[in-house]
Coordinates of C-alpha atoms in Angstrom, one line a residue:
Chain R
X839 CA 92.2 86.7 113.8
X840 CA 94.4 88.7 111.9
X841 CA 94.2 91.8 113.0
X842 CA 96.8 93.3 115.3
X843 CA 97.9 96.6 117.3
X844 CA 100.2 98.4 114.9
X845 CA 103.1 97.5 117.1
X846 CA 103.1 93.5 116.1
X847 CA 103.5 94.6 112.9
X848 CA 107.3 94.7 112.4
X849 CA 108.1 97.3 109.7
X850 CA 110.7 95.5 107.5
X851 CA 107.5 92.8 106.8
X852 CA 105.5 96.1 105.2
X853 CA 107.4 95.8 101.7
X854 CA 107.8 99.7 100.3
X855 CA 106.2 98.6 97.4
X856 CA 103.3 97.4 99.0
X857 CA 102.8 100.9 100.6
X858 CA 102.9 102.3 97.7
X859 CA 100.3 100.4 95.8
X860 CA 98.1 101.1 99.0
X861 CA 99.3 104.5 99.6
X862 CA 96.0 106.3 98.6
X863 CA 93.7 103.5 100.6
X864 CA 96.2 103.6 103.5
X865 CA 96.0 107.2 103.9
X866 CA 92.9 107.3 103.4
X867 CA 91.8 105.2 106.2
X868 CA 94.1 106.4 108.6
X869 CA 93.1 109.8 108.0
X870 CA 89.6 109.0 108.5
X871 CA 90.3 106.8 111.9
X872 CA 92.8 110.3 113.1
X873 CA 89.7 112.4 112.2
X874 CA 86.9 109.8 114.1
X875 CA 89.4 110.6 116.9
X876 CA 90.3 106.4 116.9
X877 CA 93.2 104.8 117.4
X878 CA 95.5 104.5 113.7
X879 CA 94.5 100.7 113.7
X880 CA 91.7 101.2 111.5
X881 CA 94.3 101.8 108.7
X882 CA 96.2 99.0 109.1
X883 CA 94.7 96.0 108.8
X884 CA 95.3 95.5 105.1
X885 CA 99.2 95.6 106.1
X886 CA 98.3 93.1 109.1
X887 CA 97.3 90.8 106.6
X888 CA 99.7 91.4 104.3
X889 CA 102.9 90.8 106.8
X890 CA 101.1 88.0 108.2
X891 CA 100.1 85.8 105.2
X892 CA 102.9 87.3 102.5
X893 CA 104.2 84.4 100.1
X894 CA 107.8 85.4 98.8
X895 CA 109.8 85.4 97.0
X896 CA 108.3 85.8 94.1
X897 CA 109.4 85.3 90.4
X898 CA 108.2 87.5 87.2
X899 CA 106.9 85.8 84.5
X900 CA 106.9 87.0 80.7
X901 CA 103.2 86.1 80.5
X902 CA 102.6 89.4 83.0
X903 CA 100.2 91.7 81.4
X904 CA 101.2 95.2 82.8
X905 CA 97.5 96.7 82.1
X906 CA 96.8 98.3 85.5
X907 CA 95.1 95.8 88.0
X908 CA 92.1 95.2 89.3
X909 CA 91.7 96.8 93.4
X910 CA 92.6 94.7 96.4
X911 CA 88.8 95.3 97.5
X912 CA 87.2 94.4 94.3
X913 CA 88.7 91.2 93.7
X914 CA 87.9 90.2 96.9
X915 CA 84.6 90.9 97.7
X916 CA 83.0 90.3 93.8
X917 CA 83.3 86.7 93.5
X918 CA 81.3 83.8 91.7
X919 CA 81.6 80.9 94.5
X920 CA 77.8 79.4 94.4
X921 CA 78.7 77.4 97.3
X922 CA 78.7 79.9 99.6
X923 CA 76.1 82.1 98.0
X924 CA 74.8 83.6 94.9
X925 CA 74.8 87.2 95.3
X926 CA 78.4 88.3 94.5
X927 CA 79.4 89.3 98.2
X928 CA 78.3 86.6 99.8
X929 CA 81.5 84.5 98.6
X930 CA 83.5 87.4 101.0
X931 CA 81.0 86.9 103.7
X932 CA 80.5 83.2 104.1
X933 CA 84.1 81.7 102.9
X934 CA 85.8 82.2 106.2
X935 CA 83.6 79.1 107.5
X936 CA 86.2 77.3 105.1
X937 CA 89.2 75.3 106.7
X938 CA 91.9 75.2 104.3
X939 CA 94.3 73.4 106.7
X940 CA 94.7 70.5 106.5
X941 CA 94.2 70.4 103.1
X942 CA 95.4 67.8 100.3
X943 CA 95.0 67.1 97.0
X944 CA 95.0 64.1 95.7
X945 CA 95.9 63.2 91.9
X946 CA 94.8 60.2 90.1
X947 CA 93.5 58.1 87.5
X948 CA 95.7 57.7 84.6
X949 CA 98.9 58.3 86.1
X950 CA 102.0 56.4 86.5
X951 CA 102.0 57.8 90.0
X952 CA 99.1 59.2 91.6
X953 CA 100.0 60.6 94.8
X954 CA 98.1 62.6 97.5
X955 CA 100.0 66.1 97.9
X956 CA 100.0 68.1 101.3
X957 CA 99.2 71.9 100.4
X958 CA 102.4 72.5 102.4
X959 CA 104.1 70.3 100.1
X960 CA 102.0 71.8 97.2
X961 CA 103.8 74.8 97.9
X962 CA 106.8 74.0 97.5
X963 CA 106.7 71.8 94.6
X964 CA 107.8 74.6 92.4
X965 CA 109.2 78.2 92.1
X966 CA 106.3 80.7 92.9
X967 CA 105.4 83.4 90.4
X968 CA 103.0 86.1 90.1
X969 CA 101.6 86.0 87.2
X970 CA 99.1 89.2 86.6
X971 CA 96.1 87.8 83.7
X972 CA 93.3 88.9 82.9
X973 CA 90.4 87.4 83.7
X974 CA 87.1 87.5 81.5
X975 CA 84.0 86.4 83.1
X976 CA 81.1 84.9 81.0
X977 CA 78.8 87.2 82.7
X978 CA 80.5 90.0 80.8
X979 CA 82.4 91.8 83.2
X980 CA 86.4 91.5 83.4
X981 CA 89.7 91.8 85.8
X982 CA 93.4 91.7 86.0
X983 CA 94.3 90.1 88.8
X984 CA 97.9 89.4 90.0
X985 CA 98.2 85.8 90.5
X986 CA 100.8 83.7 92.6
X987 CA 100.9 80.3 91.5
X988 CA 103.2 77.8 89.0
X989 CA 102.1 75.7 86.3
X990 CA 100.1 72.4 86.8
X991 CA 102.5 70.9 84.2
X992 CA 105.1 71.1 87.0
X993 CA 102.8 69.4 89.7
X994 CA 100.9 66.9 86.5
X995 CA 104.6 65.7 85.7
X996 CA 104.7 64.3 89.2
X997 CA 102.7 62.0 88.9
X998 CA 103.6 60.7 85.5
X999 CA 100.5 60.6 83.3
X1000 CA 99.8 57.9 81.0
X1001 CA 99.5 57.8 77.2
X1002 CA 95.8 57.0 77.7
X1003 CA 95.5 60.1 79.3
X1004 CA 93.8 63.1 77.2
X1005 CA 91.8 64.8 80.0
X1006 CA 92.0 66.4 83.6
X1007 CA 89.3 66.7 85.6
X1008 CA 88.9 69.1 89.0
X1009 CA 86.9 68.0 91.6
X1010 CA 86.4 71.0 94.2
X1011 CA 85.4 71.2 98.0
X1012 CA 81.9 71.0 99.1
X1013 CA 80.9 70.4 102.5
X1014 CA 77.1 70.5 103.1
X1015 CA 77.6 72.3 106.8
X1016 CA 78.7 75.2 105.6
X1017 CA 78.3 75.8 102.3
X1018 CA 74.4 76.0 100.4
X1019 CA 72.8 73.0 100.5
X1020 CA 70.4 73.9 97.9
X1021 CA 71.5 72.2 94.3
X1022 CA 72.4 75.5 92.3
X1023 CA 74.9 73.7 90.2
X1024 CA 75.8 69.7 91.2
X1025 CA 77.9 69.7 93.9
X1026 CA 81.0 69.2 94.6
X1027 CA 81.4 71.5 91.3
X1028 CA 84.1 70.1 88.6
X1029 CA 85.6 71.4 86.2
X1030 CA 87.9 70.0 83.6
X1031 CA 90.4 70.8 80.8
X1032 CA 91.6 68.6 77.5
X1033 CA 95.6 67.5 79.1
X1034 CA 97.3 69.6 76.4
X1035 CA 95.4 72.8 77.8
X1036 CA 96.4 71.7 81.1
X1037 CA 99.8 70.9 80.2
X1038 CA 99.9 74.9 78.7
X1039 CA 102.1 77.1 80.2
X1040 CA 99.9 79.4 81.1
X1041 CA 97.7 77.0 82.9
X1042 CA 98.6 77.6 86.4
X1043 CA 97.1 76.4 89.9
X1044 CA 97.1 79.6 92.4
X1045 CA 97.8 80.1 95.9
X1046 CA 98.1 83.5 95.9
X1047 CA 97.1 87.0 94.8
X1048 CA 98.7 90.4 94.9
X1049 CA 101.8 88.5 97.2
X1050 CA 99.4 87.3 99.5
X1051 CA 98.0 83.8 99.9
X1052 CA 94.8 83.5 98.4
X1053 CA 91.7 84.7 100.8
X1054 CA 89.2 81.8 101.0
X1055 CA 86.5 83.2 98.5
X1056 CA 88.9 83.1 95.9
X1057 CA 89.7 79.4 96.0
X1058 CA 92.0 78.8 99.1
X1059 CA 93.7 76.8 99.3
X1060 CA 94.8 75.8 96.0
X1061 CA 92.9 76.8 92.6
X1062 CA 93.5 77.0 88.9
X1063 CA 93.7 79.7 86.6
X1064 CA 93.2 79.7 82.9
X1065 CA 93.2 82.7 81.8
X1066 CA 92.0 82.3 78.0
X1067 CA 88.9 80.7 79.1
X1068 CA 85.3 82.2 81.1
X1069 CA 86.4 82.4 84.6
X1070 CA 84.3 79.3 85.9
X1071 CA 86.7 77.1 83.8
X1072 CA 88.9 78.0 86.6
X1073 CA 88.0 75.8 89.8
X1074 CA 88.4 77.0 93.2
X1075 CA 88.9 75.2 96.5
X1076 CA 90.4 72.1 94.3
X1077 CA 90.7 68.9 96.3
X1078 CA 90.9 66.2 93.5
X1079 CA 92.7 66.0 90.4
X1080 CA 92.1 63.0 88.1
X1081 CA 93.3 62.5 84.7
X1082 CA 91.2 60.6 82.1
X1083 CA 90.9 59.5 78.7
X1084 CA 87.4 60.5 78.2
X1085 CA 86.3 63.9 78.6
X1086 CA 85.1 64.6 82.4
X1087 CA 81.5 66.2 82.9
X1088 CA 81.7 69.5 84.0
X1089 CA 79.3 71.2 86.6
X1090 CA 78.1 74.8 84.6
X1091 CA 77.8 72.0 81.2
X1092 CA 75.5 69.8 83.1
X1093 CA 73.2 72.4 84.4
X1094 CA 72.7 74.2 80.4
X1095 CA 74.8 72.3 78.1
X1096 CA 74.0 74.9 75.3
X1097 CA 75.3 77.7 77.5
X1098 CA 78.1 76.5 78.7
X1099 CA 80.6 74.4 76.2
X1100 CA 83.5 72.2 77.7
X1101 CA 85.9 74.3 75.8
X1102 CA 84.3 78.0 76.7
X1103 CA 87.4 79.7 75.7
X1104 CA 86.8 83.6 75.9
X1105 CA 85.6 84.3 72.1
X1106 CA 83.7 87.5 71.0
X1107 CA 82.6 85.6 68.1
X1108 CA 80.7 83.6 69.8
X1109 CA 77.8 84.7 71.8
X1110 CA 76.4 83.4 74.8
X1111 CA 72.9 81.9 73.7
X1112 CA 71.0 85.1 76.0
X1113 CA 73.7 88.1 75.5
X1114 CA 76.4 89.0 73.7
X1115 CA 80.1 88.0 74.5
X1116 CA 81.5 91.2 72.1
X1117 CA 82.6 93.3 74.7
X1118 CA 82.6 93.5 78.5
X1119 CA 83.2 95.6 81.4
X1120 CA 86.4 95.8 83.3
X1121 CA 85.8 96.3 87.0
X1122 CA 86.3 99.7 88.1
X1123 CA 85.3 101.1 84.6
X1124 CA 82.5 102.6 83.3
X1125 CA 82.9 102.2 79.6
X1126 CA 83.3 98.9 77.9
X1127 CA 86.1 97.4 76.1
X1128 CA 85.5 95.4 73.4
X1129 CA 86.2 91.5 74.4
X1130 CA 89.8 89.7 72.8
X1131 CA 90.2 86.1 71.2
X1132 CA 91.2 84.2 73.5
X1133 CA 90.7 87.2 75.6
X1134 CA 93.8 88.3 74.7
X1135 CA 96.4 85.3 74.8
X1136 CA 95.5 84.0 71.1
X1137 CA 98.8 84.2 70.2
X1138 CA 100.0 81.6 72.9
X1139 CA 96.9 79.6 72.5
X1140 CA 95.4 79.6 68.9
X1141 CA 97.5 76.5 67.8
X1142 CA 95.6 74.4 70.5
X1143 CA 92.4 74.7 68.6
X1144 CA 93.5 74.3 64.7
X1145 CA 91.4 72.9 62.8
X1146 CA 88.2 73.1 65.3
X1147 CA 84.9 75.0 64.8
X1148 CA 84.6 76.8 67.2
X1149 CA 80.9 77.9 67.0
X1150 CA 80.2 73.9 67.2
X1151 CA 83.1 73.7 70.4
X1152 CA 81.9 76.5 72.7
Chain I
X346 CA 41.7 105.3 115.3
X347 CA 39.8 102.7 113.8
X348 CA 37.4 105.5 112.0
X349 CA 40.5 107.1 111.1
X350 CA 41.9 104.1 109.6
X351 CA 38.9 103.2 107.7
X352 CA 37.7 106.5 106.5
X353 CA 41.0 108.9 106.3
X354 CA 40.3 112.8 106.0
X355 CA 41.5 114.4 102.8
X356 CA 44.1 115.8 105.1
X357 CA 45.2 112.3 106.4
X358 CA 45.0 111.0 103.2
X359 CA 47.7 113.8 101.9
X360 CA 49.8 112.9 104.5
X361 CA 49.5 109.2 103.8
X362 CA 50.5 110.0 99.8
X363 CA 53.5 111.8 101.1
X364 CA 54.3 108.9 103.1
X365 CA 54.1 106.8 100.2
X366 CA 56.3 109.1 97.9
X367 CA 58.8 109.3 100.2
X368 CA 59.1 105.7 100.8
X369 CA 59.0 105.6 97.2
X370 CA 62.2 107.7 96.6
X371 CA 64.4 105.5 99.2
X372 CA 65.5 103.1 96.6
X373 CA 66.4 105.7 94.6
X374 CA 67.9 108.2 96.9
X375 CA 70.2 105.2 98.4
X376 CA 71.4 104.4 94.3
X377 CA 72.1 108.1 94.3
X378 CA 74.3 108.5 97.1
X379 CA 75.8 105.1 97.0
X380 CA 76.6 106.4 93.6
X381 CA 78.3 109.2 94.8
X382 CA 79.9 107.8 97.7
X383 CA 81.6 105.0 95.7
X384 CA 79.7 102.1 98.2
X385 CA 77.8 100.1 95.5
X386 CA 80.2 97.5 95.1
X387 CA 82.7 96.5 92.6
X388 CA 80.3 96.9 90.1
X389 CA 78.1 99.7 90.3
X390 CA 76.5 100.4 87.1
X391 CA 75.3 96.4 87.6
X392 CA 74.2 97.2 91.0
X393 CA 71.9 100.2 90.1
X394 CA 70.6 98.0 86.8
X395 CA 69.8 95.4 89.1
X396 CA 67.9 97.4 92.0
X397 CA 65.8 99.4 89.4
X398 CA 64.9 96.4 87.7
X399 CA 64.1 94.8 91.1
X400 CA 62.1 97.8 92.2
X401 CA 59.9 97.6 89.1
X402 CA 58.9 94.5 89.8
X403 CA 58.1 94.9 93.3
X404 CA 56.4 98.3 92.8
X405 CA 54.2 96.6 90.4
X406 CA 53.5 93.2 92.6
X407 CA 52.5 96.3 95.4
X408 CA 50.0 97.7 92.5
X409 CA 48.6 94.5 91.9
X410 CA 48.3 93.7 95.7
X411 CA 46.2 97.5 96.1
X412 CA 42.6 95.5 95.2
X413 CA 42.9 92.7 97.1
X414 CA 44.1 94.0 100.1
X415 CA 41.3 96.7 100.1
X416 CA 38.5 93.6 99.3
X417 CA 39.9 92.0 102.2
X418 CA 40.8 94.5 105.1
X419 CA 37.9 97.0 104.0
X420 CA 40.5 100.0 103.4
X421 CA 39.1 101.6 100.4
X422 CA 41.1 104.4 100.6
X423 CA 44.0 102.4 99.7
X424 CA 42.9 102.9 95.6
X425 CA 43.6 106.4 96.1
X426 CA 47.6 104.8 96.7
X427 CA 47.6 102.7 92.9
X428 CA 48.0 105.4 90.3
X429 CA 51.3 106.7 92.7
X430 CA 52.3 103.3 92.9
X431 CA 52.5 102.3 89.2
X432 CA 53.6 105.1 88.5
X433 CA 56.5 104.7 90.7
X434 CA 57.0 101.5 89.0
X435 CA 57.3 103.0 85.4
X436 CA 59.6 105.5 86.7
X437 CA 62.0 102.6 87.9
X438 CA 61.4 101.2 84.9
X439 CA 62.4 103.5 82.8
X440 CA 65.3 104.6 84.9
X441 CA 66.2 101.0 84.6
X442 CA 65.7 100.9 80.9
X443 CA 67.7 104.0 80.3
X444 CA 70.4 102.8 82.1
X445 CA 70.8 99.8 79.9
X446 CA 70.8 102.4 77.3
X447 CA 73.6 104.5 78.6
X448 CA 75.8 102.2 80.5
X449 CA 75.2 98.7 78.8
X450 CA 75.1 100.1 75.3
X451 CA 76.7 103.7 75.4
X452 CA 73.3 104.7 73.0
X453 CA 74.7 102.4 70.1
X454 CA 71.1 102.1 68.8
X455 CA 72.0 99.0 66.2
X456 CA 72.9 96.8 69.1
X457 CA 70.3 97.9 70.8
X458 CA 67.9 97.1 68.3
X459 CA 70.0 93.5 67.8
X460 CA 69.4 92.9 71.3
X461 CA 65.9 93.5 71.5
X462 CA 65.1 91.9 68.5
X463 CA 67.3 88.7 69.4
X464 CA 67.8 88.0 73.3
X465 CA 64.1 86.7 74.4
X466 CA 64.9 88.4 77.7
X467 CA 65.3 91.4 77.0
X468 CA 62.3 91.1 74.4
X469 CA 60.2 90.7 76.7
X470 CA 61.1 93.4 79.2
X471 CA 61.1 95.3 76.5
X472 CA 57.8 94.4 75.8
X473 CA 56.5 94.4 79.1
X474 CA 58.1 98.6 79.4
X475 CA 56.3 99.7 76.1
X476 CA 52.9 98.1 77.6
X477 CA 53.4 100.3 80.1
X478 CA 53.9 103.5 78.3
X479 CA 50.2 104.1 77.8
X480 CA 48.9 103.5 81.2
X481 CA 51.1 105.7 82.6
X482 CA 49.9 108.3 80.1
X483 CA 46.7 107.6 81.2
X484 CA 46.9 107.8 84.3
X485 CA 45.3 110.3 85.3
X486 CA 41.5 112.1 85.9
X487 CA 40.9 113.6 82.7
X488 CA 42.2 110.7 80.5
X489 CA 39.7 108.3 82.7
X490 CA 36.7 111.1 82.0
X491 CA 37.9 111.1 78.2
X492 CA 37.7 107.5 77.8
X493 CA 35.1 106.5 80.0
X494 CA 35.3 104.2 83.3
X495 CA 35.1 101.0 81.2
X496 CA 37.4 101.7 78.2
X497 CA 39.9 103.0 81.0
X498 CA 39.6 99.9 82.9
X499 CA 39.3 97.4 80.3
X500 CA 43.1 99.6 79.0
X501 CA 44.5 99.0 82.1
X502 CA 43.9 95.3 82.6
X503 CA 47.3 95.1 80.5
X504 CA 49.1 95.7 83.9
X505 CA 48.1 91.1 84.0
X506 CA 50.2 91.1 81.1
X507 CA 52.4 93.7 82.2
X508 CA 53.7 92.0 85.5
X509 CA 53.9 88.5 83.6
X510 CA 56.5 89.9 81.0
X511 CA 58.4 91.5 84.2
X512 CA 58.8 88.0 86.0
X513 CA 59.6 86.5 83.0
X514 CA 62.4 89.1 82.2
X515 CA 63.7 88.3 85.1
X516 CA 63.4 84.5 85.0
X517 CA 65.2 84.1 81.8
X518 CA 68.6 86.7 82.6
X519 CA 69.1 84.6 86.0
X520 CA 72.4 81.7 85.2
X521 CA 71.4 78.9 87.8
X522 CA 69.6 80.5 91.1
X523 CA 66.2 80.4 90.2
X524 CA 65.2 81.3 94.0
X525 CA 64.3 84.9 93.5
X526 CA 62.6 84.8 90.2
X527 CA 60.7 81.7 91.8
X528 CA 59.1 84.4 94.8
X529 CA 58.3 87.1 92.0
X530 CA 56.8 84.5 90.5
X531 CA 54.5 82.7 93.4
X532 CA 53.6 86.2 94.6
X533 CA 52.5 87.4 91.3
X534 CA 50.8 83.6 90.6
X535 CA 48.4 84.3 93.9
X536 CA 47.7 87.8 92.7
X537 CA 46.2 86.9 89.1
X538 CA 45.2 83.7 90.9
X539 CA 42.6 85.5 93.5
X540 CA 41.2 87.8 90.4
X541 CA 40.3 84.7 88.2
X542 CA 39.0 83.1 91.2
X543 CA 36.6 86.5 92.3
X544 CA 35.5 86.2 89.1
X545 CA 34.6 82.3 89.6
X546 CA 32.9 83.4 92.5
X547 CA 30.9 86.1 90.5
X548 CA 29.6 83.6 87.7
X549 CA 28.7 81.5 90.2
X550 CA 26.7 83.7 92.1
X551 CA 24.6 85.0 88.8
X552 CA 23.8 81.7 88.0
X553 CA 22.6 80.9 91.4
X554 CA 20.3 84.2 91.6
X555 CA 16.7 83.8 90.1
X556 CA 16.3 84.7 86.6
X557 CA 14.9 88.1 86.3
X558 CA 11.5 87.5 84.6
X559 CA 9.1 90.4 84.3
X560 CA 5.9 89.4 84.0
X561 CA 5.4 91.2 80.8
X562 CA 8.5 88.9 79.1
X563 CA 7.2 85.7 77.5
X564 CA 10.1 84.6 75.5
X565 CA 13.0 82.6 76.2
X566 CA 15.0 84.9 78.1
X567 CA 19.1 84.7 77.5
X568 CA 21.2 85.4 80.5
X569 CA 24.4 86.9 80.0
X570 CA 27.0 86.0 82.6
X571 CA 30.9 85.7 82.8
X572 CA 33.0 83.2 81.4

């Protein structure tokens, strides 16, 4: 359990900034526990978690957006993770059931060296950065969430893939015992990306969010984020990663392949067959925005798709 | 008690309407200061869409459950409970309705138009609110004594129809969970499933009764029964 008496909490772990991000929740909380007449720990928690479970250090990235971000609360507690339930809370309510040590992942197929990595080793295979994207759901609705995590190029060059190789596939967790046995979507769920998207620089697996590694309905252990495309492109829980020459099936394209394309790259254009794609609504707003190519990152990404219709490749 | 429960007073039957309101009002009461209080999630405005929408249906499945439950248990009182009922679920239909309109399309009537015309889903709930414009209007004594019992009742049989375009709103905004469109739909299933079969019954029973010859008839006679 992670919560602790405010005294195990050693004060140089509670990073200023940190407190100031929180300040209004922080004091809020504590003022309310003061008034209930409880003990300040009500309050603290949040900075419980945070000293215990802080990754550092950290590097910037250029590919930051600095559009404000998405709460601590929101992000955490309205998530799509069928597996443990399809209401958008029940991800925050059942994930804890998750082990996510030990945990390896292994990578394969076309590669000069597949290898099975420890998610301690995982960790270290390359700097750490946050990396704050926005992330555009196909539902509609939208965040900016500030990731930690490093490219997949640096952990796909470890393993050397082969010229035969075009495609990555992500296979994800799924244990019957505690996640829905019911077959919402084939389980485990995979996802999977053409190697030159993976290979992108903005492509990153995560371990992290707002300096803290990643809580279990996001995708702990180890997940991938891509921010141009509809959030389920971005697997959580990721326990396999196999490269191939053919493109992989992919979980939300199986259950309504003329909903859900391979590519799904965000694209206002291109509507979703039972509501529009144009605009969306960014958590913790009440008017929409409208929706960007590319959801914003066309500029880095465009040049992938030259050439291609993108009506036909949804 | 058991007099009471099957033959209410006018004053017990007040205080049982009340009941009813009041129970009726909870949904929205809880969207109201959930609202307020900032506790409806991460994303309200799809919360409150969701629970109106949600409350519609049920509201209407309750309507639709009035008849049998009184043919079954005896409680004939409980008819005096329907017009409140689907009322109440016009309301929250509406309220859901006119939230889509505010908060899903800030009142930009074009793509409101585009999305009725184009998104099946929202066809048919569209459909299925406009069907119940008039019975809401006419719900109520005078229109029934205007109209006359059977014109009224024959109106009002749109509520089938009604209830079916709800479901199927419902069934075709879900992604991949069919589960809770599946109960809508099973409940609503052995609602219009019990009327077609009381009317089985009823053919059945009129052909089974002696013809009703008076002496005086010598022709063929033509009997006129249900289909």
């Amino acid at each position: 359990m992670l919560i602790k008496r405010p005294a195990d909490i050693p004060a140089s772990e509670i990073t200023p900034r940190d407190l100031f991000d929180d300040r209004r929740r922080f004091l809020q909380q504590a003022g309310a526990s003061l008034i209930a007449g409880a003990a300040l720990w009500h309050g603290v928690p949040d900075n419980a978690r945070a000293a215990a479970t802080r990754l550092s250090p950290l590097a910037s990235s250029p590919f930051s957006t600095t559009e404000s971000q998405t709460a601590y609360k929101s992000v955490t507690t309205y998530n799509n993770f069928y597996e443990f339930g399809t209401d958008k809370e029940d991800p925050a309510r059942n994930a804890d059931k998750m082990a996510v040590r030990p945990w390896t992942v292994r990578v394969e197929g076309l590669a000069g060296k597949p290898r099975t990595f420890d998610i301690d080793d995982l960790l270290k295979l390359a700097p750490l950065e946050e990396r704050i994207y926005r992330l555009r759901c196909v539902e509609a609705w939208s965040m900016v969430v500030p990731w930690v995590g490093f490219p997949l190029s640096a952990l796909l060059k470890q393993v050397d893939p082969l010229g035969s190789a075009k495609y990555v596939e992500f296979v994800t967790h799924y244990d019957a015992s505690i996640m829905t046995r019911r077959q919402i979507l084939n389980w485990p769920y995979t996802e999977g990306l053409r190697l030159d998207e993976a290979m992108h620089p903005l492509t990153i697996l995560a371990v992290g969010l707002y300096g803290e590694v990643l809580p279990n309905q996001n995708g702990a252990p180890v997940r991938l984020v891509v921010p141009w495309k509809y959030g389920f492109k971005s697997a959580k829980s990721i326990v396999a990663i196999r490269l191939h020459e053919k493109q992989p099936a992919t979980a939300w394209n199986q259950s309504a392949p003329q909903e859900y394309g391979f590519y799904s790259n965000v694209n206002p254009e291109v509507d979703h067959p039972r509501w529009s794609q144009a605009s969306e609504r960014r958590i913790g707003e009440l008017r929409k925005r409208p929706t960007l190519m590319f959801n914003g990152y066309a500029e880095q990404v465009a040049s992938l798709y030259q050439g291609m219709d993108l009506r036909k490749h949804y | 008690m058991s007099r009471a429960l099957q033959h209410p007073s006018a004053d017990q039957i007040g205080a049982i309407k009340a009941f009813v309101f009041f129970l009726c009002m909870l949904p929205a009461a809880q969207l109201i200061l959930g609202w307020r209080a900032d506790s409806l999630g991460a994303n309200p405005v799809e919360t409150i869409t969701h629970a109106t929408g949600a409350w519609t249906l049920r509201l209407l499945l309750i309507t639709l459950a009035v008849t049998p439950l009184r043919r079954y248990t005896g409680l004939h009182w409980l008819v005096r409970l329907r017009r409140m009922l689907g009322l109440f679920a016009f309301a929250y239909g509406m309220a859901h309705f006119g939230i889509y309109l505010w908060l899903d399309h800030f009142f930009d009537w074009q793509a409101i138009a585009n999305d009725i015309l184009k998104r099946p889903y929202i066809t048919v709930g569209f459909a299925a609110l406009m069907l119940m414009v008039p019975l809401a209007l006419t719900s109520n004594a005078a229109a029934i004594k205007r109209m006359g019992g059977r014109r009224w009742q024959a109106l009002h049989r749109s509520v089938y129809a009604i209830a079916v375009f709800g479901v199927l709103h419902y069934w075709w905004l879900v992604k991949a969970d069919i589960l809770q469109p599946l109960i809508y739909s099973a409940v609503l299933a052995v609602l219009l499933g019990l009327r077609a079969w009381w009317r089985e019954l009823e053919r059945r029973r009129q052909l089974a009764a002696p013809p009703p010859v008076a002496p005086s008839l010598k022709g063929k006679v033509i009997r006129i029964v249900p289909k």
